[in-house]
Tab-separated table of C-alpha atoms and ligand atoms in Angstrom:
chain	number	residue	atom	x	y	z
D	252	MET	CA	80.693	116.889	94.983
D	253	TYR	CA	82.932	117.042	98.089
D	254	ASN	CA	81.122	115.674	101.109
D	255	PRO	CA	82.975	114.363	104.130
D	256	LYS	CA	79.910	112.602	105.442
D	257	SER	CA	79.246	110.717	102.244
D	258	LEU	CA	80.014	106.994	102.179
D	259	LYS	CA	81.197	107.198	98.614
D	260	ALA	CA	84.997	107.300	98.183
D	261	GLU	CA	84.873	109.829	95.379
D	262	GLU	CA	82.828	112.233	97.526
D	263	PHE	CA	84.755	112.086	100.824
D	264	ILE	CA	88.086	111.924	98.993
D	265	SER	CA	87.080	114.332	96.287
D	266	ASP	CA	89.828	114.844	93.706
D	267	GLU	CA	88.445	118.311	93.056
D	268	GLU	CA	88.684	119.266	96.712
D	269	ILE	CA	92.265	118.045	96.934
D	270	LEU	CA	93.261	120.001	93.857
D	271	ASP	CA	91.516	123.142	95.194
D	272	THR	CA	93.273	122.623	98.515
D	273	LEU	CA	96.673	122.388	96.823
D	274	ALA	CA	95.945	125.523	94.806
D	275	TYR	CA	94.786	127.323	97.963
D	276	ALA	CA	97.970	126.181	99.759
D	277	ASP	CA	100.174	127.371	96.919
D	278	ALA	CA	98.443	130.751	96.818
D	279	ASN	CA	98.896	131.131	100.582
D	280	LYS	CA	102.313	129.647	101.255
D	281	ASP	CA	103.789	133.037	101.906
D	282	ASN	CA	100.729	134.511	103.563
D	283	MET	CA	102.245	135.058	107.012
D	284	GLU	CA	99.060	136.384	108.490
D	285	LEU	CA	97.172	133.202	107.580
D	286	ILE	CA	100.052	130.970	108.509
D	287	ASN	CA	100.296	132.599	111.944
D	288	SER	CA	96.566	132.241	112.484
D	289	ILE	CA	96.699	128.532	111.579
D	290	LEU	CA	99.640	128.000	113.971
D	291	GLU	CA	97.613	129.816	116.635
D	292	LYS	CA	94.747	127.460	116.108
D	293	ALA	CA	97.090	124.463	116.170
D	294	ARG	CA	98.295	125.613	119.607
D	295	GLU	CA	94.820	124.912	120.894
D	296	ARG	CA	95.640	121.243	120.278
D	297	LYS	CA	92.327	120.471	118.678
D	298	GLY	CA	93.765	119.675	115.281
D	299	LEU	CA	93.670	121.331	111.871
D	300	SER	CA	91.603	120.799	108.741
D	301	HIS	CA	93.211	119.395	105.639
D	302	ARG	CA	93.151	122.877	104.046
D	303	GLU	CA	94.907	124.520	106.973
D	304	ALA	CA	97.445	121.745	107.284
D	305	SER	CA	98.136	121.842	103.566
D	306	VAL	CA	99.027	125.550	103.774
D	307	LEU	CA	101.573	124.732	106.533
D	308	LEU	CA	102.984	121.936	104.354
D	309	ALA	CA	103.421	124.288	101.431
D	310	CYS	CA	105.071	127.012	103.570
D	311	GLU	CA	108.859	126.988	103.159
D	312	ASP	CA	109.726	129.808	105.416
D	313	GLU	CA	112.466	128.312	107.651
D	314	GLU	CA	111.407	130.142	110.785
D	315	LYS	CA	107.795	129.008	110.428
D	316	VAL	CA	108.894	125.422	109.684
D	317	GLN	CA	110.933	125.431	112.939
D	318	GLU	CA	107.839	126.721	114.723
D	319	MET	CA	105.843	123.783	113.322
D	320	TYR	CA	108.506	121.345	114.561
D	321	ALA	CA	108.571	122.896	117.992
D	322	LEU	CA	104.792	122.740	118.243
D	323	ALA	CA	104.679	119.100	117.042
D	324	GLU	CA	107.203	118.217	119.665
D	325	GLN	CA	105.254	119.955	122.372
D	326	ILE	CA	101.982	118.310	121.315
D	327	LYS	CA	103.702	114.949	121.246
D	328	LYS	CA	104.891	115.471	124.801
D	329	ASP	CA	101.480	116.681	126.057
D	330	PHE	CA	99.485	113.803	124.566
D	331	TYR	CA	101.894	110.877	124.637
D	332	GLY	CA	104.499	111.838	127.208
D	333	ASN	CA	107.766	110.047	126.561
D	334	ARG	CA	106.179	106.585	125.936
D	335	ILE	CA	106.841	104.678	122.723
D	336	VAL	CA	104.701	101.623	122.064
D	337	MET	CA	106.544	98.609	120.641
D	338	PHE	CA	105.359	96.072	118.127
D	339	ALA	CA	106.521	93.681	115.467
D	340	PRO	CA	105.033	92.581	112.153
D	341	LEU	CA	104.326	88.885	111.530
D	342	TYR	CA	104.126	87.814	107.914
D	343	LEU	CA	101.701	84.920	107.626
D	344	SER	CA	101.687	84.389	103.844
D	345	ASN	CA	102.936	86.078	100.714
D	346	TYR	CA	100.567	84.423	98.289
D	347	CYS	CA	98.844	87.189	96.461
D	348	ILE	CA	96.619	87.579	93.382
D	349	ASN	CA	96.973	91.329	93.064
D	350	GLY	CA	99.119	93.290	90.666
D	351	CYS	CA	100.454	96.138	92.858
D	352	VAL	CA	103.380	97.402	90.812
D	353	TYR	CA	105.439	98.481	93.896
D	354	CYS	CA	105.098	95.263	95.831
D	355	PRO	CA	107.152	92.097	95.103
D	356	TYR	CA	104.254	89.895	96.126
D	357	HIS	CA	102.393	90.717	92.936
D	358	ILE	CA	101.098	87.618	91.158
D	359	LYS	CA	103.384	87.901	88.157
D	360	ASN	CA	106.535	87.639	90.290
D	361	LYS	CA	107.409	84.057	89.575
D	362	HIS	CA	110.791	83.894	91.260
D	363	ILE	CA	109.949	85.129	94.730
D	364	ALA	CA	109.539	82.157	97.130
D	365	ARG	CA	105.884	81.735	98.039
D	366	LYS	CA	105.283	80.728	101.599
D	367	LYS	CA	102.398	80.378	104.022
D	368	LEU	CA	102.905	79.544	107.652
D	369	THR	CA	101.364	76.396	109.036
D	370	GLN	CA	99.909	76.579	112.567
D	371	GLU	CA	103.019	74.697	113.814
D	372	GLU	CA	105.212	77.312	112.130
D	373	ILE	CA	103.201	80.075	113.739
D	374	VAL	CA	103.889	78.595	117.133
D	375	LYS	CA	107.597	78.732	116.346
D	376	GLU	CA	107.504	82.255	115.022
D	377	VAL	CA	105.451	83.562	117.921
D	378	THR	CA	107.605	81.766	120.405
D	379	ALA	CA	110.632	83.465	118.908
D	380	LEU	CA	108.853	86.872	119.090
D	381	GLN	CA	107.827	86.245	122.700
D	382	ASP	CA	111.409	85.337	123.548
D	383	MET	CA	112.448	88.803	122.282
D	384	GLY	CA	109.810	90.397	124.573
D	385	HIS	CA	107.163	91.351	122.030
D	386	LYS	CA	103.515	91.552	123.209
D	387	ARG	CA	101.925	93.231	120.270
D	388	LEU	CA	101.913	92.051	116.651
D	389	ALA	CA	100.744	93.375	113.265
D	390	LEU	CA	99.726	90.456	111.045
D	391	GLU	CA	100.581	90.820	107.400
D	392	ALA	CA	99.345	88.765	104.465
D	393	GLY	CA	98.946	89.034	100.757
D	394	GLU	CA	95.404	88.809	99.220
D	395	ASP	CA	94.575	85.371	98.033
D	396	PRO	CA	91.084	83.900	98.774
D	397	LYS	CA	92.336	80.351	98.034
D	398	ASN	CA	95.516	80.350	99.981
D	399	ASN	CA	94.743	82.927	102.706
D	400	PRO	CA	90.991	82.922	103.147
D	401	ILE	CA	89.571	84.607	106.230
D	402	GLU	CA	89.267	81.268	107.935
D	403	TYR	CA	93.065	80.935	107.732
D	404	ILE	CA	93.619	84.349	109.185
D	405	LEU	CA	91.141	83.620	112.040
D	406	GLU	CA	92.842	80.294	112.749
D	407	CYS	CA	96.231	82.082	112.947
D	408	ILE	CA	94.843	84.684	115.395
D	409	LYS	CA	93.468	81.960	117.616
D	410	THR	CA	96.763	80.133	117.594
D	411	ILE	CA	98.733	83.281	118.336
D	412	TYR	CA	96.562	84.240	121.315
D	413	SER	CA	96.824	80.697	122.708
D	414	ILE	CA	100.640	80.562	122.857
D	415	LYS	CA	102.042	81.062	126.329
D	416	HIS	CA	105.771	80.470	126.409
D	417	LYS	CA	107.546	81.146	129.660
D	418	ASN	CA	106.283	84.583	130.751
D	419	GLY	CA	105.469	85.518	127.188
D	420	ALA	CA	102.115	86.264	125.619
D	421	ILE	CA	100.891	88.178	122.626
D	422	ARG	CA	98.258	90.443	124.079
D	423	ARG	CA	97.197	92.442	121.030
D	424	VAL	CA	97.022	91.258	117.469
D	425	ASN	CA	96.542	94.030	114.933
D	426	VAL	CA	95.730	92.979	111.409
D	427	ASN	CA	96.915	94.387	108.088
D	428	ILE	CA	95.108	92.407	105.389
D	429	ALA	CA	93.356	93.410	102.180
D	430	ALA	CA	90.039	95.248	102.149
D	431	THR	CA	87.126	92.877	102.795
D	432	THR	CA	83.422	92.618	103.557
D	433	VAL	CA	81.489	93.820	106.655
D	434	GLU	CA	80.844	90.135	107.501
D	435	GLU	CA	84.585	89.344	107.488
D	436	TYR	CA	85.418	92.452	109.459
D	437	ARG	CA	82.877	91.267	112.039
D	438	MET	CA	84.635	87.931	112.224
D	439	LEU	CA	87.976	89.682	112.821
D	440	LYS	CA	86.422	91.707	115.596
D	441	GLU	CA	85.015	88.569	117.203
D	442	ALA	CA	88.430	86.982	116.951
D	443	GLY	CA	89.674	89.796	119.248
D	444	ILE	CA	91.848	91.862	116.952
D	445	GLY	CA	93.123	95.224	118.026
D	446	THR	CA	93.512	97.704	115.204
D	447	TYR	CA	92.542	96.951	111.610
D	448	ILE	CA	95.251	98.529	109.436
D	449	LEU	CA	94.940	99.166	105.756
D	450	PHE	CA	97.141	101.485	103.787
D	451	GLN	CA	95.423	103.463	101.067
D	452	GLU	CA	98.734	103.385	99.091
D	453	THR	CA	97.597	106.455	97.156
D	454	TYR	CA	94.450	108.612	97.385
D	455	ASN	CA	94.739	109.628	93.710
D	456	LYS	CA	92.204	107.481	91.882
D	457	LYS	CA	93.937	107.639	88.539
D	458	SER	CA	97.348	106.718	89.917
D	459	TYR	CA	95.713	104.105	92.140
D	460	GLU	CA	94.283	102.377	89.087
D	461	GLU	CA	97.641	102.482	87.261
D	462	LEU	CA	99.476	101.122	90.318
D	463	HIS	CA	96.909	98.313	90.837
D	464	PRO	CA	96.191	97.220	87.296
D	465	TYR	CA	94.363	93.935	88.184
D	466	GLY	CA	93.142	91.779	91.028
D	467	PRO	CA	90.580	92.696	93.699
D	468	LYS	CA	92.669	95.534	94.990
D	469	SER	CA	92.296	97.355	91.670
D	470	ASN	CA	88.874	98.598	92.810
D	471	TYR	CA	89.607	102.111	94.155
D	472	ALA	CA	86.173	102.645	95.784
D	473	TYR	CA	86.134	99.188	97.478
D	474	HIS	CA	89.591	99.812	98.909
D	475	THR	CA	88.954	103.390	100.006
D	476	GLU	CA	85.594	102.572	101.676
D	477	ALA	CA	87.100	99.623	103.572
D	478	MET	CA	87.429	101.510	106.877
D	479	ASP	CA	83.683	102.338	106.809
D	480	ARG	CA	82.897	98.659	106.377
D	481	ALA	CA	85.340	97.746	109.134
D	482	MET	CA	83.597	100.165	111.473
D	483	GLU	CA	80.213	98.897	110.425
D	484	GLY	CA	81.505	95.419	111.339
D	485	GLY	CA	82.294	96.678	114.845
D	486	ILE	CA	86.020	97.348	114.565
D	487	ASP	CA	86.440	100.784	116.171
D	488	ASP	CA	90.240	101.108	116.006
D	489	VAL	CA	91.321	101.518	112.389
D	490	GLY	CA	94.808	102.487	111.102
D	491	LEU	CA	95.306	104.612	108.024
D	492	GLY	CA	98.406	105.120	105.930
D	493	VAL	CA	99.729	105.993	102.476
D	494	LEU	CA	102.800	104.610	100.791
D	495	PHE	CA	104.878	107.725	100.289
D	496	GLY	CA	106.780	107.678	97.012
D	497	LEU	CA	103.885	106.608	94.763
D	498	GLU	CA	102.191	109.983	94.183
D	499	LEU	CA	102.795	113.637	95.002
D	500	TYR	CA	103.177	113.860	98.741
D	501	ARG	CA	101.045	116.955	99.057
D	502	TYR	CA	98.136	115.233	97.391
D	503	GLU	CA	98.510	112.222	99.707
D	504	PHE	CA	98.792	114.413	102.810
D	505	ALA	CA	95.535	116.215	102.010
D	506	GLY	CA	93.801	112.891	101.189
D	507	LEU	CA	95.000	111.301	104.393
D	508	LEU	CA	93.567	114.136	106.507
D	509	MET	CA	90.348	114.117	104.537
D	510	HIS	CA	90.029	110.416	105.238
D	511	ALA	CA	90.505	111.106	108.943
D	512	GLU	CA	87.921	113.903	108.861
D	513	HIS	CA	85.470	111.569	107.069
D	514	LEU	CA	85.791	108.887	109.783
D	515	GLU	CA	85.261	111.458	112.491
D	516	ALA	CA	82.264	112.936	110.651
D	517	VAL	CA	80.562	109.617	109.985
D	518	HIS	CA	81.533	107.383	112.895
D	519	GLY	CA	82.342	110.005	115.562
D	520	VAL	CA	85.864	108.753	115.941
D	521	GLY	CA	88.921	109.388	113.837
D	522	PRO	CA	91.645	106.848	112.986
D	523	HIS	CA	93.424	105.190	115.897
D	524	THR	CA	96.748	105.318	114.037
D	525	ILE	CA	98.343	106.683	110.941
D	526	SER	CA	101.327	104.909	109.367
D	527	VAL	CA	103.830	106.715	107.231
D	528	PRO	CA	105.579	103.995	105.157
D	529	ARG	CA	107.973	105.044	102.361
D	530	LEU	CA	108.578	102.931	99.292
D	531	LYS	CA	111.589	100.659	99.635
D	532	ARG	CA	113.803	98.442	97.442
D	533	ALA	CA	112.402	94.930	97.230
D	534	ASP	CA	112.818	91.714	95.237
D	535	ASP	CA	111.914	93.058	91.776
D	536	ILE	CA	111.112	96.552	92.811
D	537	ASP	CA	113.459	99.509	92.302
D	538	PRO	CA	112.164	102.594	94.102
D	539	ASP	CA	114.152	104.831	91.724
D	540	THR	CA	111.791	103.901	88.915
D	541	PHE	CA	109.040	105.798	90.829
D	542	ASP	CA	109.110	109.578	90.470
D	543	ASN	CA	107.660	110.772	93.727
D	544	GLY	CA	110.232	109.792	96.367
D	545	ILE	CA	110.526	112.242	99.252
D	546	ASP	CA	113.695	113.293	101.076
D	547	ASP	CA	114.161	112.937	104.828
D	548	GLU	CA	113.431	116.598	105.552
D	549	THR	CA	110.083	116.518	103.741
D	550	PHE	CA	109.290	113.230	105.468
D	551	ALA	CA	110.003	114.859	108.900
D	552	LYS	CA	107.777	117.826	107.988
D	553	ILE	CA	104.885	115.480	107.057
D	554	CYS	CA	105.254	113.627	110.352
D	555	ALA	CA	105.300	116.873	112.355
D	556	LEU	CA	102.209	118.149	110.512
D	557	ILE	CA	100.289	114.906	111.041
D	558	ARG	CA	101.064	115.263	114.739
D	559	ILE	CA	99.729	118.814	114.771
D	560	SER	CA	96.658	118.074	112.615
D	561	VAL	CA	95.334	114.970	114.391
D	562	PRO	CA	96.784	115.201	117.938
D	563	TYR	CA	94.729	112.181	119.197
D	564	THR	CA	95.848	109.809	116.506
D	565	GLY	CA	98.852	107.568	117.169
D	566	MET	CA	101.580	107.564	114.517
D	567	ILE	CA	103.556	104.474	113.501
D	568	ILE	CA	106.976	104.127	112.005
D	569	SER	CA	108.441	100.878	110.819
D	570	THR	CA	111.937	99.534	110.295
D	571	ARG	CA	111.689	100.661	106.686
D	572	GLU	CA	113.312	103.814	108.142
D	573	SER	CA	116.880	104.027	109.407
D	574	GLN	CA	117.839	104.671	113.034
D	575	ALA	CA	118.632	108.255	112.263
D	576	VAL	CA	115.331	109.006	110.562
D	577	ARG	CA	113.409	107.202	113.345
D	578	GLU	CA	115.210	109.235	115.918
D	579	LYS	CA	114.135	112.478	114.234
D	580	VAL	CA	110.462	111.605	113.724
D	581	ILE	CA	109.934	109.987	117.140
D	582	LYS	CA	110.693	113.414	118.527
D	583	LEU	CA	108.262	115.075	116.133
D	584	GLY	CA	105.283	112.864	116.779
D	585	VAL	CA	105.661	109.149	116.263
D	586	SER	CA	104.203	107.113	119.136
D	587	GLN	CA	104.573	103.525	117.967
D	588	ILE	CA	107.571	101.720	116.405
D	589	SER	CA	108.452	98.246	115.365
D	590	GLY	CA	111.684	96.574	116.453
D	591	ALA	CA	113.743	93.650	115.148
D	592	SER	CA	111.252	93.184	112.303
D	593	ARG	CA	111.485	90.537	109.592
D	594	THR	CA	109.500	91.039	106.443
D	595	SER	CA	109.837	87.463	105.225
D	596	VAL	CA	107.401	84.657	105.889
D	597	GLY	CA	108.970	82.578	108.637
D	598	GLY	CA	111.795	85.100	109.119
D	599	TYR	CA	111.933	85.068	112.903
D	600	CYS	CA	112.936	81.442	113.116
D	601	GLU	CA	115.366	80.936	110.273
D	602	GLU	CA	117.620	82.885	107.957
D	603	GLU	CA	116.381	82.366	104.413
D	604	PRO	CA	118.821	81.043	101.855
D	605	GLU	CA	119.358	83.611	99.056
D	606	GLU	CA	117.402	81.568	96.470
D	607	GLU	CA	114.381	81.320	98.820
D	608	ASN	CA	113.797	84.983	99.449
D	609	SER	CA	110.161	85.742	100.572
D	610	GLU	CA	110.831	89.213	101.908
D	611	GLN	CA	108.369	92.072	101.174
D	612	PHE	CA	111.011	94.836	101.280
D	613	ASP	CA	114.427	95.676	102.701
D	614	VAL	CA	114.454	96.951	106.253
D	615	SER	CA	116.852	99.729	107.182
D	616	ASP	CA	116.840	99.405	110.896
D	617	LYS	CA	118.211	95.882	111.515
D	618	ARG	CA	118.881	96.134	115.318
D	619	THR	CA	117.678	93.652	117.878
D	620	LEU	CA	114.747	94.511	120.077
D	621	ASP	CA	117.073	94.844	123.052
D	622	GLU	CA	119.193	97.335	121.143
D	623	VAL	CA	116.134	99.329	120.145
D	624	VAL	CA	114.825	99.387	123.712
D	625	LYS	CA	118.184	100.472	125.070
D	626	TRP	CA	118.471	103.174	122.426
D	627	LEU	CA	115.033	104.560	123.239
D	628	MET	CA	115.772	104.642	126.940
D	629	GLU	CA	119.103	106.327	126.394
D	630	MET	CA	117.204	109.141	124.618
D	631	GLY	CA	114.819	109.385	127.613
D	632	TYR	CA	111.829	107.445	126.114
D	633	ILE	CA	109.946	104.678	127.861
D	634	PRO	CA	109.471	101.729	125.572
D	635	SER	CA	105.977	100.475	126.398
D	636	PHE	CA	104.692	96.943	125.884
D	637	CYS	CA	101.268	97.872	127.151
D	638	THR	CA	98.045	96.688	125.507
D	639	ALA	CA	95.708	97.538	128.401
D	640	CYS	CA	93.429	99.983	126.520
D	641	TYR	CA	92.351	97.303	124.153
D	642	ARG	CA	92.078	94.635	126.818
D	643	GLU	CA	89.961	96.927	129.038
D	644	GLY	CA	87.676	97.917	126.138
D	645	ARG	CA	89.161	101.443	125.928
D	646	THR	CA	88.969	101.568	122.114
D	647	GLY	CA	87.493	103.946	119.574
D	648	ASP	CA	85.735	106.964	121.159
D	649	ARG	CA	86.320	105.670	124.700
D	650	PHE	CA	90.090	105.824	124.052
D	651	MET	CA	89.769	109.256	122.507
D	652	SER	CA	87.899	110.673	125.440
D	653	LEU	CA	90.600	109.348	127.830
D	654	CYS	CA	93.148	110.992	125.617
D	655	LYS	CA	91.254	114.261	125.455
D	656	SER	CA	90.690	114.446	129.180
D	657	GLY	CA	94.386	114.270	129.825
D	658	GLN	CA	93.974	111.169	132.058
D	659	ILE	CA	96.556	109.238	130.041
D	660	GLN	CA	99.341	110.221	132.384
D	661	ASN	CA	97.634	108.429	135.303
D	662	CYS	CA	96.839	105.432	133.163
D	663	CYS	CA	99.302	104.847	130.324
D	664	HIS	CA	102.332	106.082	132.140
D	665	PRO	CA	102.216	103.568	135.066
D	666	ASN	CA	101.235	100.743	132.615
D	667	ALA	CA	104.202	101.614	130.420
D	668	LEU	CA	106.489	101.452	133.420
D	669	MET	CA	105.107	98.098	134.543
D	670	THR	CA	105.322	96.479	131.123
D	671	LEU	CA	108.849	97.861	130.694
D	672	LYS	CA	109.684	96.287	134.104
D	673	GLU	CA	108.380	92.962	132.885
D	674	TYR	CA	110.508	93.270	129.772
D	675	LEU	CA	113.610	94.102	131.762
D	676	MET	CA	113.097	91.171	134.115
D	677	ASP	CA	112.249	88.621	131.450
D	678	TYR	CA	114.205	89.531	128.340
D	679	ALA	CA	116.712	92.369	128.641
D	680	SER	CA	120.476	92.178	128.579
D	681	GLU	CA	122.342	93.309	131.736
D	682	ASP	CA	123.177	96.682	130.222
D	683	THR	CA	119.657	97.440	129.085
D	684	LYS	CA	118.301	96.286	132.435
D	685	ALA	CA	120.527	98.626	134.384
D	686	ILE	CA	119.518	101.635	132.285
D	687	GLY	CA	115.850	100.666	132.468
D	688	GLU	CA	115.710	100.225	136.262
D	689	ALA	CA	117.155	103.703	136.711
D	690	LEU	CA	114.674	105.146	134.246
D	691	ILE	CA	111.693	103.482	135.991
D	692	GLU	CA	112.813	104.823	139.297
D	693	ALA	CA	113.063	108.378	137.957
D	694	GLU	CA	109.790	108.150	135.958
D	695	LEU	CA	107.668	107.054	138.931
D	696	ASN	CA	107.727	110.681	139.971
D	697	ASN	CA	105.925	111.664	136.765
D	698	ILE	CA	102.723	109.875	137.823
D	699	PRO	CA	100.529	112.787	138.995
D	700	LYS	CA	98.205	110.987	141.428
D	701	GLU	CA	99.861	109.746	144.617
D	702	LYS	CA	97.485	106.837	144.964
D	703	VAL	CA	98.232	105.609	141.408
D	704	ARG	CA	101.950	106.003	142.068
D	705	GLU	CA	101.698	103.836	145.177
D	706	ILE	CA	99.812	101.098	143.353
D	707	CYS	CA	102.407	101.249	140.554
D	708	LYS	CA	105.211	100.831	143.081
D	709	GLU	CA	103.443	97.808	144.634
D	710	ASN	CA	102.947	96.225	141.241
D	711	LEU	CA	106.562	96.831	140.191
D	712	ALA	CA	107.610	94.995	143.400
D	713	LYS	CA	105.339	92.082	142.495
D	714	ILE	CA	106.829	91.930	138.958
D	715	GLU	CA	110.269	91.826	140.576
D	716	GLU	CA	109.122	88.812	142.547
D	717	GLY	CA	108.040	87.047	139.408
D	718	ILE	CA	104.337	87.676	139.581
D	719	ARG	CA	102.838	88.368	136.141
D	720	ASP	CA	99.091	88.397	136.459
D	721	PHE	CA	98.365	91.980	135.464
D	722	ARG	CA	95.965	93.044	132.744
D	723	PHE	CA	98.180	95.107	130.533
N	654	LIG	N1	98.030	92.764	101.148
N	654	LIG	C1	97.459	93.686	102.067
N	654	LIG	C2	96.956	94.930	101.338
N	654	LIG	O1	96.875	94.801	100.106
N	654	LIG	O2	96.664	95.895	101.947
N	654	LIG	C3	98.313	94.042	103.187
N	654	LIG	C4	99.578	94.142	103.551
N	654	LIG	S1	101.070	94.435	102.752
N	654	LIG	C5	101.786	93.011	103.330
N	654	LIG	C6	101.531	95.848	103.724
N	654	LIG	C7	101.961	97.069	103.069
N	654	LIG	O3	103.288	97.021	102.642
N	654	LIG	C8	101.187	97.490	101.821
N	654	LIG	O4	99.985	98.057	102.143
N	654	LIG	C9	102.175	98.497	101.170
N	654	LIG	O5	101.872	99.812	101.523
N	654	LIG	C10	103.536	98.107	101.756
N	654	LIG	N2	104.484	97.790	100.723
N	654	LIG	C11	104.330	97.051	99.686
N	654	LIG	N3	105.429	97.065	98.866
N	654	LIG	C12	106.320	97.878	99.518
N	654	LIG	C13	107.650	98.324	99.203
N	654	LIG	N4	108.323	97.937	98.098
N	654	LIG	N5	108.205	99.200	100.057
N	654	LIG	C14	107.679	99.597	101.201
N	654	LIG	N6	106.363	99.163	101.563
N	654	LIG	C15	105.750	98.344	100.703
């Protein structure tokens, strides 16, 4: 029944294979010989299978867990250096006809304020985001063919790309909307989206059906096979994720890796990113009523093992997590974070009055983008606003081969420094700017090729003079 190359959800995410994997992991969680051999394989930096990774997840030996963390940290450094890509979500509409029991946008919630941005409101929201310094957005919307049809989403994307305010520009629009048809994915591709993101929520079919009792999202196979349709429609950067807290985390972890293996087996390229959201309190949602919440330590272990298992896949963490948790998992493998996020429709322009709440969930990290940028730099990271890969067509397997050849340090590193420089010149507070300038100066030395280093220096000088015509 289990077949990673099949296009049928129940075959590439086979429940039987997951249960066998969990039993195998349980049986071997103290098998030090096997665990050492898996860690040895992981050190080759070519990833691990869902079975191997599941054994490491089950292993509770403190010394081995610390070894996993150290390896994750090292792989993170080798593949991503000290760059952290920045983005913000933009909620377009919270109209939704689904029944997701964990999401306050479900159709039966009659007291949440329903909102949908007009194109004029989008201009205001995006201008506010540009004024913070954001260059990369993730669009979010509920599923509602009447209120948020694909034409509406496409119009929003067009508007967003057209807004040029001062030195601002949104250079990459990622999209997180409900599973759709090949034809609509093709339209999104033509509209110039970056990554198509869709969280699986849970890989367990039975739980999935209970958690999505009605609406188009209740179809497990249609949802699970969405990434194959997206790729068929020409989108080659796709972002996976599960909502931790809904099902047993070990089941989800195995499912997530099986999904990644499936994409690699069928399309020759794995997921561009994996997101690791955890269930949060929201309008009429109490996370305590769900049985499968995970503590911070387990969460960190999952992040570290994703890093080890799929070294070439970026990992995203949102403001659902606190500063402290973000700090921990950035070290262990996260490569992209959001900053200053609002999860309400229209939230970047105005504070919502209490009775007009349209928020999807509570955020834990409420700092401004300037504070987040400063915090990252104080820890030695380079906040990157770069979107060059996508703009230069380095997506899908072309991005992966760049990553695998180790050329990223000559490419992403200078771009990160230049986009950080733009940020510092255009948006940063004096404090943040001072820290950033010193960091850029020091980091220039980490560009291996002398010629690239020289070009980077020239471009930094141009940015200083106010020139902004680079293709990041
Ligand atoms: N409506 C689209 C869909 O069905 O995939 C997309 C986007 S939804 C705005 C983004 C994600 O937020 C969902 O996929 C879900 O994982 C997450 N989410 C929903 N309710 C949440 C909650 N209470 N806490 C944390 N994340 C939540």
